[in-house]
Amino acid sequence: MAVGISGYGVFIPRLRIKREEYVKAWGSFAAAGVAEKSVMGFDEDVLTSAAKVSKRALESVPLSPDKVSRFALASTSPPYTEKLLSGTVLVTVGVPNATYSSDHTTSTRAGTEAIIAGFEHVMANPKGIALVAAADAPRASMWGSVEHQLGAGAAAYVLSSENLVAELEGHASNVTEHFGERFKPRDDPLLHDLNVKKFAEGALISNTTKAASSLMKKLNRKPEEYQHVVIQQPDAKVPSSVGGKLGFTEPQLAAGLVSKNLGDLGAASVPVGLAAVLDIAKVGDKVLVVSYGSGAGADALSFKVVGDRKAVPRVQAEMDRKEYIEYVKYLKLKGAIV
Amino acid sequence: MAHVSVPMYWRTIPQRYKMIGQKCKKCGHVNFPPKGVCKYCSVSSEFEDLQLSGRGKVHTFVLISSGGAPPEFAEQEKAGGMYPVAIVELAEGPKVIGQIADADPKTVKIGMPVKTELRKIYTEEDVIRYGFKFVPATEEK
Ligand SMILES: [Zn+2]
């Protein structure tokens, strides 16, 4: 039985800050290749965004929320460190209270963790319908260079065995023990990063390339057989470094490279990148996505596009809907000055 | 600040998160937010739940700026700037008050189509109070 993506939806908050604003304030901007990034409004958070994309994903099928039999939520920046998060989204969207749900929150790999959890449900239950939402707006101290890259966005997917837009061909993962790169100690709501750049890059490259190559080996696939590849985007350069090691070229990475205009979307990075690819993909295209979470681990998933039903609005339309803010307003919105 | 206890807020979740209104069993009018006694016939207290579309049009609005915000919204005004508060006539008839989010205040107009979505309204006792706000309805088209 084929399982896959039956629908999807995206949301990008309207506010943007340009790299020039950081250069004016700090003298430099640390996020390679990022021209501008998205910022959540004062009254938005990952739960309001997850509710919005969940509704859009269901509308794109279309499917009534009471059909959902599995819900999963992914974010590294939830508004609470203890309190069930899915309930807010589930109740807002109208997903039945008896639906099993899970919250995935401890690394930027959370988005694909939730998607794989959803697929496991539909593979075990042929009539099952999983709704998976990834929404993120990571926060760090304004004094840390890791803060420069952090953006905001959300995407949701309806996974099932019917009305497929893209069929899942397989998935593979790799997990290691690494530390010092992008972590949150229990008592701090802000990201830490010890700036052990080479070490962190090694963890990212080894996990992502291992997950991706073991999947490609399993599927007997060569790099050139993929039309589109989406790789975790802490900035807009990392995908090229990883992609280069795996034998992928810039054109294969182009459609899913949303970080250029949105920044680091954390757990929503790969989900939003995949949505941007599905927006323009043609039937028959193969798509590889590879997530990464510090700590560390990577998931790779391979899809074959089998339908040309597109979600509304497209990622590009969400990118184009924007209002620029200055750095001082950014600091106020982030609660850095009160 | 007008204190709303956690249990009191919780009871209003259907109307605040998902626009559940009530249809009067006697006169058929739609009440939103839900009432104890029908606002239209003033006699009936028999209702059935009705899922509203969340769509409507701006009937009238004001812009709340510096110093004009109630205490629970003061922080929002300071961080986010001036914000519009509107009376919206819902597609199903009732007129309700709500903030307009995700729009440049200068672009808000009477008659403008809007729809509801979930937003953070304010935080009290460290508990985020979520509820609907209106956003421009043309954004998805
Ligand atoms: Zn009545």
CSV table of C-alpha atoms and ligand atoms in Angstrom, one decimal:
chain,number,residue,atom,x,y,z
A,1,MET,CA,0.0,0.0,0.0
A,2,ALA,CA,1.4,3.4,-1.0
A,3,VAL,CA,1.3,6.1,1.6
A,4,GLY,CA,2.3,9.7,1.1
A,5,ILE,CA,1.3,13.4,1.3
A,6,SER,CA,-2.3,14.1,0.5
A,7,GLY,CA,-2.2,17.8,1.2
A,8,TYR,CA,-0.1,20.6,2.7
A,9,GLY,CA,-0.3,24.2,3.8
A,10,VAL,CA,2.2,26.9,4.8
A,11,PHE,CA,2.2,30.1,6.7
A,12,ILE,CA,4.9,32.8,6.9
A,13,PRO,CA,4.4,35.6,9.3
A,14,ARG,CA,4.1,39.0,7.6
A,15,LEU,CA,7.0,40.9,9.2
A,16,ARG,CA,10.5,40.8,7.7
A,17,ILE,CA,13.9,42.2,8.8
A,18,LYS,CA,16.7,42.7,6.3
A,19,ARG,CA,20.3,41.8,6.9
A,20,GLU,CA,21.2,45.5,6.5
A,21,GLU,CA,19.3,46.2,9.8
A,22,TYR,CA,21.7,43.9,11.6
A,23,VAL,CA,24.7,45.4,9.8
A,24,LYS,CA,23.6,48.8,11.0
A,25,ALA,CA,23.1,47.7,14.5
A,26,TRP,CA,26.1,45.2,14.9
A,27,GLY,CA,28.4,45.9,12.0
A,28,SER,CA,27.9,42.5,10.6
A,29,PHE,CA,25.3,39.8,9.9
A,30,ALA,CA,26.3,36.2,10.7
A,31,ALA,CA,23.7,34.2,8.6
A,32,ALA,CA,25.4,33.2,5.4
A,33,GLY,CA,23.3,33.8,2.3
A,34,VAL,CA,20.3,35.1,4.2
A,35,ALA,CA,19.0,38.4,2.6
A,36,GLU,CA,16.1,38.9,5.0
A,37,LYS,CA,14.1,36.8,7.5
A,38,SER,CA,10.6,36.4,8.8
A,39,VAL,CA,9.4,37.6,12.2
A,40,MET,CA,6.3,36.7,14.2
A,41,GLY,CA,4.0,39.5,15.3
A,42,PHE,CA,3.4,40.2,18.9
A,43,ASP,CA,0.2,38.2,19.0
A,44,GLU,CA,1.5,35.2,17.1
A,45,ASP,CA,3.3,32.1,18.3
A,46,VAL,CA,4.0,28.5,17.1
A,47,LEU,CA,0.6,27.3,18.2
A,48,THR,CA,-1.4,30.0,16.4
A,49,SER,CA,0.8,29.3,13.3
A,50,ALA,CA,0.3,25.5,13.6
A,51,ALA,CA,-3.4,26.0,13.8
A,52,LYS,CA,-3.4,28.1,10.7
A,53,VAL,CA,-1.3,25.7,8.6
A,54,SER,CA,-3.2,22.7,9.8
A,55,LYS,CA,-6.5,24.2,8.5
A,56,ARG,CA,-4.8,25.1,5.2
A,57,ALA,CA,-3.4,21.6,4.8
A,58,LEU,CA,-6.9,20.1,5.4
A,59,GLU,CA,-8.5,22.5,3.0
A,60,SER,CA,-5.9,21.6,0.3
A,61,VAL,CA,-7.1,18.0,0.1
A,62,PRO,CA,-10.0,18.9,1.0
A,63,LEU,CA,-10.7,17.0,4.1
A,64,SER,CA,-12.8,17.5,7.2
A,65,PRO,CA,-10.9,17.8,10.5
A,66,ASP,CA,-13.0,15.1,12.1
A,67,LYS,CA,-11.4,12.5,9.7
A,68,VAL,CA,-8.0,13.0,11.4
A,69,SER,CA,-6.9,10.0,13.4
A,70,ARG,CA,-3.3,11.0,14.3
A,71,PHE,CA,-2.0,14.5,15.1
A,72,ALA,CA,1.7,15.5,15.6
A,73,LEU,CA,3.2,18.9,16.4
A,74,ALA,CA,6.8,19.9,16.0
A,75,SER,CA,8.5,23.0,17.3
A,76,THR,CA,11.7,24.0,19.1
A,77,SER,CA,10.1,27.2,20.5
A,78,PRO,CA,6.8,26.2,22.1
A,79,PRO,CA,5.3,28.8,24.5
A,80,TYR,CA,5.5,26.3,27.5
A,81,THR,CA,8.2,23.9,28.5
A,82,GLU,CA,5.6,21.8,30.3
A,83,LYS,CA,2.0,21.7,29.2
A,84,LEU,CA,0.5,19.6,26.4
A,85,LEU,CA,0.8,21.7,23.2
A,86,SER,CA,-1.3,19.7,20.6
A,87,GLY,CA,-4.5,20.4,22.4
A,88,THR,CA,-4.5,24.1,21.5
A,89,VAL,CA,-4.2,23.2,17.8
A,90,LEU,CA,-6.5,20.2,17.9
A,91,VAL,CA,-9.3,22.1,19.5
A,92,THR,CA,-8.9,25.1,17.2
A,93,VAL,CA,-8.9,23.1,14.1
A,94,GLY,CA,-11.7,20.7,15.1
A,95,VAL,CA,-9.7,17.5,15.2
A,96,PRO,CA,-11.5,14.9,17.4
A,97,ASN,CA,-10.5,14.9,21.1
A,98,ALA,CA,-10.0,11.2,20.9
A,99,THR,CA,-7.2,11.5,18.3
A,100,TYR,CA,-3.8,10.4,19.5
A,101,SER,CA,-1.4,13.3,19.4
A,102,SER,CA,2.3,13.8,20.1
A,103,ASP,CA,4.5,16.9,20.6
A,104,HIS,CA,8.0,16.9,19.2
A,105,THR,CA,10.1,19.7,20.7
A,106,THR,CA,13.8,19.0,21.5
A,107,SER,CA,15.7,19.7,18.3
A,108,THR,CA,15.3,21.1,14.8
A,109,ARG,CA,14.9,17.5,13.6
A,110,ALA,CA,11.4,17.6,15.3
A,111,GLY,CA,9.6,18.4,12.0
A,112,THR,CA,10.7,15.2,10.3
A,113,GLU,CA,10.3,13.2,13.6
A,114,ALA,CA,6.6,14.3,13.5
A,115,ILE,CA,6.2,13.5,9.8
A,116,ILE,CA,7.7,10.0,10.3
A,117,ALA,CA,5.4,9.4,13.3
A,118,GLY,CA,2.5,10.4,11.0
A,119,PHE,CA,3.7,8.0,8.3
A,120,GLU,CA,4.1,5.2,10.9
A,121,HIS,CA,0.4,5.7,11.8
A,122,VAL,CA,-0.9,5.5,8.2
A,123,MET,CA,1.3,2.5,7.4
A,124,ALA,CA,-0.1,0.7,10.4
A,125,ASN,CA,-3.7,1.9,9.7
A,126,PRO,CA,-4.6,1.8,6.0
A,127,LYS,CA,-7.6,4.1,6.6
A,128,GLY,CA,-5.7,6.3,9.0
A,129,ILE,CA,-5.2,10.0,8.3
A,130,ALA,CA,-2.3,11.9,10.0
A,131,LEU,CA,-2.1,15.7,10.3
A,132,VAL,CA,1.4,16.9,11.1
A,133,ALA,CA,2.2,20.6,11.8
A,134,ALA,CA,5.7,22.0,12.2
A,135,ALA,CA,5.9,25.7,13.4
A,136,ASP,CA,8.9,27.4,14.7
A,137,ALA,CA,10.3,30.8,15.7
A,138,PRO,CA,13.5,30.0,17.7
A,139,ARG,CA,14.9,32.6,20.1
A,140,ALA,CA,18.4,33.3,21.2
A,141,SER,CA,20.2,36.1,23.1
A,142,MET,CA,20.6,39.2,20.9
A,143,TRP,CA,24.3,39.0,21.8
A,144,GLY,CA,24.9,35.7,20.2
A,145,SER,CA,25.6,35.3,16.5
A,146,VAL,CA,23.3,32.3,16.2
A,147,GLU,CA,20.4,34.8,16.8
A,148,HIS,CA,21.1,36.5,13.4
A,149,GLN,CA,19.8,33.5,11.4
A,150,LEU,CA,16.6,32.8,13.3
A,151,GLY,CA,13.4,33.3,11.3
A,152,ALA,CA,9.8,32.1,11.7
A,153,GLY,CA,7.4,29.9,9.6
A,154,ALA,CA,5.1,26.9,9.6
A,155,ALA,CA,4.0,24.1,7.4
A,156,ALA,CA,1.5,21.2,7.8
A,157,TYR,CA,1.0,18.0,6.0
A,158,VAL,CA,-1.9,15.6,5.6
A,159,LEU,CA,-0.5,12.0,5.3
A,160,SER,CA,-2.6,9.1,4.2
A,161,SER,CA,-3.0,6.4,1.6
A,162,GLU,CA,-5.5,8.3,-0.6
A,163,ASN,CA,-5.5,11.3,-2.9
A,164,LEU,CA,-1.7,11.4,-2.9
A,165,VAL,CA,0.3,14.4,-4.2
A,166,ALA,CA,3.6,12.7,-3.3
A,167,GLU,CA,4.2,9.1,-2.5
A,168,LEU,CA,6.7,8.2,0.3
A,169,GLU,CA,9.4,6.0,-1.2
A,170,GLY,CA,11.3,5.4,2.1
A,171,HIS,CA,13.1,7.0,5.0
A,172,ALA,CA,16.3,6.6,6.9
A,173,SER,CA,17.9,8.2,9.9
A,174,ASN,CA,21.2,8.6,11.7
A,175,VAL,CA,21.8,9.6,15.3
A,176,THR,CA,25.0,10.3,17.2
A,177,GLU,CA,26.1,11.9,20.5
A,178,HIS,CA,27.3,15.5,20.1
A,179,PHE,CA,27.0,18.5,22.3
A,180,GLY,CA,27.9,22.2,22.5
A,181,GLU,CA,26.0,23.2,19.4
A,182,ARG,CA,22.6,24.8,19.6
A,183,PHE,CA,21.1,23.7,22.9
A,184,LYS,CA,18.8,25.0,25.6
A,185,PRO,CA,19.7,24.3,29.3
A,186,ARG,CA,16.7,23.4,31.4
A,187,ASP,CA,16.5,26.9,33.0
A,188,ASP,CA,17.0,29.1,29.9
A,189,PRO,CA,14.4,29.9,27.3
A,190,LEU,CA,17.1,31.1,24.9
A,191,LEU,CA,19.3,29.0,22.6
A,192,HIS,CA,23.0,28.6,23.5
A,193,ASP,CA,25.7,27.9,21.0
A,194,LEU,CA,29.3,27.5,22.1
A,195,ASN,CA,30.4,28.5,18.6
A,196,VAL,CA,32.5,25.3,18.1
A,197,LYS,CA,32.0,25.8,14.4
A,198,LYS,CA,34.1,23.0,12.9
A,199,PHE,CA,32.9,20.5,15.5
A,200,ALA,CA,29.3,21.4,14.9
A,201,GLU,CA,29.7,21.3,11.1
A,202,GLY,CA,31.2,17.8,11.4
A,203,ALA,CA,28.1,16.6,13.4
A,204,LEU,CA,25.8,18.1,10.9
A,205,ILE,CA,27.6,16.8,7.8
A,206,SER,CA,28.2,13.3,9.1
A,207,ASN,CA,24.5,12.8,10.3
A,208,THR,CA,22.9,14.3,7.2
A,209,THR,CA,25.1,12.5,4.7
A,210,LYS,CA,24.8,9.2,6.5
A,211,ALA,CA,21.0,9.4,6.6
A,212,ALA,CA,20.8,10.5,3.0
A,213,SER,CA,23.3,8.0,1.6
A,214,SER,CA,21.8,5.0,3.4
A,215,LEU,CA,18.3,5.9,2.1
A,216,MET,CA,19.7,6.3,-1.5
A,217,LYS,CA,21.4,3.0,-1.2
A,218,LYS,CA,18.2,1.3,0.0
A,219,LEU,CA,16.3,2.8,-2.9
A,220,ASN,CA,19.1,2.2,-5.4
A,221,ARG,CA,19.1,5.8,-6.3
A,222,LYS,CA,21.8,8.1,-7.8
A,223,PRO,CA,22.0,11.8,-6.9
A,224,GLU,CA,21.2,12.9,-10.4
A,225,GLU,CA,17.9,11.0,-10.3
A,226,TYR,CA,16.5,13.6,-7.9
A,227,GLN,CA,14.9,16.8,-9.4
A,228,HIS,CA,14.7,18.5,-6.0
A,229,VAL,CA,16.6,18.2,-2.7
A,230,VAL,CA,15.8,20.0,0.5
A,231,ILE,CA,18.4,20.0,3.3
A,232,GLN,CA,18.1,21.6,6.8
A,233,GLN,CA,18.7,25.3,6.5
A,234,PRO,CA,20.3,27.0,9.5
A,235,ASP,CA,21.5,29.4,6.9
A,236,ALA,CA,21.5,29.5,3.1
A,237,LYS,CA,25.0,27.9,2.7
A,238,VAL,CA,24.7,24.7,4.7
A,239,PRO,CA,22.6,22.9,2.1
A,240,SER,CA,25.3,23.4,-0.5
A,241,SER,CA,28.0,22.0,1.8
A,242,VAL,CA,25.9,18.9,2.6
A,243,GLY,CA,24.5,18.6,-1.0
A,244,GLY,CA,28.0,18.9,-2.5
A,245,LYS,CA,29.2,15.9,-0.4
A,246,LEU,CA,26.3,13.8,-1.6
A,247,GLY,CA,26.8,14.7,-5.2
A,248,PHE,CA,23.9,17.2,-5.6
A,249,THR,CA,24.2,20.5,-7.6
A,250,GLU,CA,22.8,24.0,-6.9
A,251,PRO,CA,19.8,23.6,-9.4
A,252,GLN,CA,18.6,20.6,-7.4
A,253,LEU,CA,18.7,22.7,-4.2
A,254,ALA,CA,17.2,25.9,-5.6
A,255,ALA,CA,13.4,25.4,-5.3
A,256,GLY,CA,13.5,24.4,-1.6
A,257,LEU,CA,16.0,27.0,-0.5
A,258,VAL,CA,13.6,29.1,1.5
A,259,SER,CA,16.2,30.4,4.1
A,260,LYS,CA,17.5,33.0,1.7
A,261,ASN,CA,14.3,35.0,2.3
A,262,LEU,CA,13.1,33.5,5.6
A,263,GLY,CA,16.1,32.6,7.7
A,264,ASP,CA,16.4,29.5,9.9
A,265,LEU,CA,12.9,28.0,10.4
A,266,GLY,CA,14.2,25.5,12.9
A,267,ALA,CA,11.9,22.4,13.0
A,268,ALA,CA,9.8,24.0,10.2
A,269,SER,CA,12.9,24.4,7.9
A,270,VAL,CA,12.6,21.1,5.9
A,271,PRO,CA,8.7,21.1,6.1
A,272,VAL,CA,8.5,24.6,4.5
A,273,GLY,CA,11.3,23.8,2.0
A,274,LEU,CA,9.4,20.7,0.9
A,275,ALA,CA,6.2,22.7,0.5
A,276,ALA,CA,8.1,25.2,-1.8
A,277,VAL,CA,9.2,22.2,-3.9
A,278,LEU,CA,5.7,20.6,-4.0
A,279,ASP,CA,4.4,24.1,-5.2
A,280,ILE,CA,6.4,23.8,-8.4
A,281,ALA,CA,7.1,20.1,-8.8
A,282,LYS,CA,5.9,18.1,-11.8
A,283,VAL,CA,4.3,14.6,-11.7
A,284,GLY,CA,7.2,12.1,-11.8
A,285,ASP,CA,9.7,14.3,-10.0
A,286,LYS,CA,11.7,12.7,-7.2
A,287,VAL,CA,12.3,14.7,-4.0
A,288,LEU,CA,14.8,14.0,-1.3
A,289,VAL,CA,14.5,15.9,2.1
A,290,VAL,CA,17.1,15.7,4.9
A,291,SER,CA,16.6,17.3,8.3
A,292,TYR,CA,19.1,17.9,11.0
A,293,GLY,CA,18.8,18.5,14.8
A,294,SER,CA,21.7,19.3,17.0
A,295,GLY,CA,22.6,16.7,19.7
A,296,ALA,CA,22.5,15.1,17.0
A,297,GLY,CA,20.5,13.4,14.4
A,298,ALA,CA,19.2,13.5,10.8
A,299,ASP,CA,16.2,12.1,9.0
A,300,ALA,CA,16.1,11.6,5.2
A,301,LEU,CA,12.8,11.0,3.3
A,302,SER,CA,12.4,10.3,-0.3
A,303,PHE,CA,9.2,11.2,-2.3
A,304,LYS,CA,7.9,10.7,-5.8
A,305,VAL,CA,5.4,13.3,-7.0
A,306,VAL,CA,2.3,11.6,-8.2
A,307,GLY,CA,-0.3,14.5,-8.3
A,308,ASP,CA,-0.3,18.1,-9.3
A,309,ARG,CA,-2.8,19.5,-6.8
A,310,LYS,CA,-1.2,22.6,-5.3
A,311,ALA,CA,-1.9,24.2,-1.9
A,312,VAL,CA,-3.1,27.8,-1.5
A,313,PRO,CA,-1.4,30.1,-0.8
A,314,ARG,CA,1.9,29.0,-2.3
A,315,VAL,CA,5.1,29.5,-0.4
A,316,GLN,CA,6.2,32.2,-2.9
A,317,ALA,CA,2.9,34.1,-2.2
A,318,GLU,CA,3.5,33.9,1.5
A,319,MET,CA,7.1,35.2,1.0
A,320,ASP,CA,5.8,38.1,-1.1
A,321,ARG,CA,3.3,39.2,1.5
A,322,LYS,CA,5.6,41.2,3.8
A,323,GLU,CA,6.2,44.4,5.8
A,324,TYR,CA,9.7,45.4,6.7
A,325,ILE,CA,10.6,46.4,10.3
A,326,GLU,CA,13.6,48.1,11.8
A,327,TYR,CA,15.9,46.5,14.3
A,328,VAL,CA,14.5,48.4,17.3
A,329,LYS,CA,11.0,47.1,16.5
A,330,TYR,CA,12.5,43.6,16.2
A,331,LEU,CA,14.0,43.9,19.6
A,332,LYS,CA,10.6,45.0,21.1
A,333,LEU,CA,8.8,42.1,19.4
A,334,LYS,CA,11.3,39.6,20.7
A,335,GLY,CA,10.9,40.9,24.2
A,336,ALA,CA,14.6,41.9,24.3
A,337,ILE,CA,13.7,45.4,25.4
A,338,VAL,CA,10.6,46.2,27.4
B,1,MET,CA,-7.0,44.7,34.6
B,2,ALA,CA,-10.3,43.0,34.2
B,3,HIS,CA,-9.5,39.7,35.8
B,4,VAL,CA,-10.8,36.7,34.0
B,5,SER,CA,-10.2,33.5,36.0
B,6,VAL,CA,-8.8,30.4,34.3
B,7,PRO,CA,-12.0,28.4,34.7
B,8,MET,CA,-14.1,31.3,33.4
B,9,TYR,CA,-11.9,31.7,30.4
B,10,TRP,CA,-11.8,28.0,29.7
B,11,ARG,CA,-15.6,27.9,29.5
B,12,THR,CA,-15.5,30.3,26.6
B,13,ILE,CA,-13.0,28.3,24.5
B,14,PRO,CA,-15.6,27.1,21.9
B,15,GLN,CA,-16.4,30.7,21.0
B,16,ARG,CA,-12.9,32.1,21.3
B,17,TYR,CA,-11.0,29.3,19.5
B,18,LYS,CA,-13.5,28.1,16.9
B,19,MET,CA,-16.4,30.5,16.6
B,20,ILE,CA,-19.1,28.3,17.9
B,21,GLY,CA,-22.3,30.5,18.1
B,22,GLN,CA,-25.8,29.6,19.1
B,23,LYS,CA,-29.0,29.5,17.1
B,24,CYS,CA,-32.2,30.5,19.0
B,25,LYS,CA,-34.7,27.6,18.9
B,26,LYS,CA,-37.6,30.1,19.2
B,27,CYS,CA,-36.8,32.9,16.8
B,28,GLY,CA,-33.9,31.4,14.7
B,29,HIS,CA,-31.5,34.3,15.2
B,30,VAL,CA,-27.8,33.6,15.7
B,31,ASN,CA,-26.2,34.8,19.0
B,32,PHE,CA,-22.5,35.4,19.1
B,33,PRO,CA,-20.9,35.5,21.6
B,34,PRO,CA,-23.4,33.0,23.2
B,35,LYS,CA,-25.9,34.5,25.6
B,36,GLY,CA,-28.0,33.1,28.5
B,37,VAL,CA,-31.2,34.6,27.0
B,38,CYS,CA,-31.6,35.3,23.2
B,39,LYS,CA,-30.6,38.9,22.4
B,40,TYR,CA,-33.2,39.1,19.6
B,41,CYS,CA,-36.4,37.7,21.1
B,42,SER,CA,-35.5,38.3,24.7
B,43,VAL,CA,-37.5,35.2,25.9
B,44,SER,CA,-35.8,32.1,24.7
B,45,SER,CA,-32.9,30.4,26.4
B,46,GLU,CA,-33.1,27.3,24.2
B,47,PHE,CA,-30.3,27.2,21.7
B,48,GLU,CA,-28.4,24.8,19.5
B,49,ASP,CA,-24.6,25.2,18.8
B,50,LEU,CA,-23.8,26.6,15.4
B,51,GLN,CA,-20.3,26.6,13.8
B,52,LEU,CA,-19.9,30.1,12.3
B,53,SER,CA,-17.9,30.7,9.2
B,54,GLY,CA,-15.7,33.3,10.9
B,55,ARG,CA,-16.2,35.6,7.9
B,56,GLY,CA,-17.6,39.0,8.0
B,57,LYS,CA,-17.2,42.7,7.1
B,58,VAL,CA,-15.9,45.6,9.1
B,59,HIS,CA,-18.9,47.6,10.4
B,60,THR,CA,-16.8,50.3,12.1
B,61,PHE,CA,-13.4,50.5,13.8
B,62,VAL,CA,-11.1,52.6,15.9
B,63,LEU,CA,-7.3,52.7,16.1
B,64,ILE,CA,-5.9,52.2,19.6
B,65,SER,CA,-2.6,54.0,20.0
B,66,SER,CA,-0.3,55.2,22.7
B,67,GLY,CA,-1.9,55.2,26.1
B,68,GLY,CA,-5.3,54.2,24.7
B,69,ALA,CA,-5.0,50.5,25.3
B,70,PRO,CA,-6.6,48.7,28.3
B,71,PRO,CA,-3.9,47.5,30.7
B,72,GLU,CA,-3.9,43.9,29.4
B,73,PHE,CA,-3.1,45.2,25.9
B,74,ALA,CA,-0.6,47.9,26.9
B,75,GLU,CA,2.4,45.6,26.3
B,76,GLN,CA,1.1,44.7,22.9
B,77,GLU,CA,0.7,48.4,22.0
B,78,LYS,CA,4.2,49.2,23.2
B,79,ALA,CA,5.8,46.3,21.2
B,80,GLY,CA,3.6,46.1,18.2
B,81,GLY,CA,2.4,49.7,17.9
B,82,MET,CA,-1.0,51.1,17.0
B,83,TYR,CA,-3.7,48.4,16.5
B,84,PRO,CA,-7.3,48.5,15.1
B,85,VAL,CA,-10.3,47.3,17.1
B,86,ALA,CA,-13.4,46.8,15.0
B,87,ILE,CA,-17.0,45.9,15.2
B,88,VAL,CA,-17.5,43.2,12.6
B,89,GLU,CA,-20.7,42.1,11.1
B,90,LEU,CA,-20.5,38.4,10.8
B,91,ALA,CA,-21.9,36.6,7.7
B,92,GLU,CA,-24.4,34.9,10.0
B,93,GLY,CA,-25.7,38.3,11.3
B,94,PRO,CA,-24.3,39.1,14.7
B,95,LYS,CA,-22.0,42.1,15.3
B,96,VAL,CA,-18.9,41.3,17.4
B,97,ILE,CA,-15.9,43.3,18.7
B,98,GLY,CA,-12.5,42.1,17.9
B,99,GLN,CA,-9.0,43.3,17.0
B,100,ILE,CA,-7.8,43.3,13.4
B,101,ALA,CA,-4.4,41.7,13.1
B,102,ASP,CA,-2.0,41.2,10.3
B,103,ALA,CA,-3.0,44.5,8.5
B,104,ASP,CA,-1.4,47.9,8.3
B,105,PRO,CA,-3.7,50.0,10.4
B,106,LYS,CA,-3.8,52.6,7.6
B,107,THR,CA,-5.4,50.0,5.2
B,108,VAL,CA,-8.3,49.1,7.4
B,109,LYS,CA,-11.6,50.3,5.9
B,110,ILE,CA,-15.3,50.1,6.7
B,111,GLY,CA,-16.8,47.2,4.6
B,112,MET,CA,-13.5,45.4,4.3
B,113,PRO,CA,-13.9,41.6,4.3
B,114,VAL,CA,-12.3,39.9,7.3
B,115,LYS,CA,-12.1,36.4,8.8
B,116,THR,CA,-11.1,35.0,12.1
B,117,GLU,CA,-8.0,33.2,13.1
B,118,LEU,CA,-6.4,32.2,16.4
B,119,ARG,CA,-4.1,34.7,18.1
B,120,LYS,CA,-2.6,35.4,21.5
B,121,ILE,CA,-5.0,37.8,23.1
B,122,TYR,CA,-3.1,38.5,26.3
B,123,THR,CA,-1.3,36.7,29.1
B,124,GLU,CA,-2.5,36.7,32.7
B,125,GLU,CA,-1.1,34.6,35.6
B,126,ASP,CA,1.6,33.3,33.1
B,127,VAL,CA,-1.2,31.7,31.1
B,128,ILE,CA,-1.5,32.7,27.5
B,129,ARG,CA,-5.1,33.5,26.7
B,130,TYR,CA,-5.7,32.6,23.1
B,131,GLY,CA,-8.7,33.7,21.1
B,132,PHE,CA,-9.9,34.9,17.7
B,133,LYS,CA,-8.9,38.1,16.0
B,134,PHE,CA,-9.9,39.3,12.5
B,135,VAL,CA,-7.5,39.3,9.6
B,136,PRO,CA,-8.0,40.6,6.1
B,137,ALA,CA,-10.0,37.9,4.2
B,138,THR,CA,-8.4,38.7,0.8
B,139,GLU,CA,-5.0,37.5,1.9
B,140,GLU,CA,-5.5,33.9,0.7
B,141,LYS,CA,-7.0,34.8,-2.7
C,1,ZN,ZN,-34.5,34.2,20.0
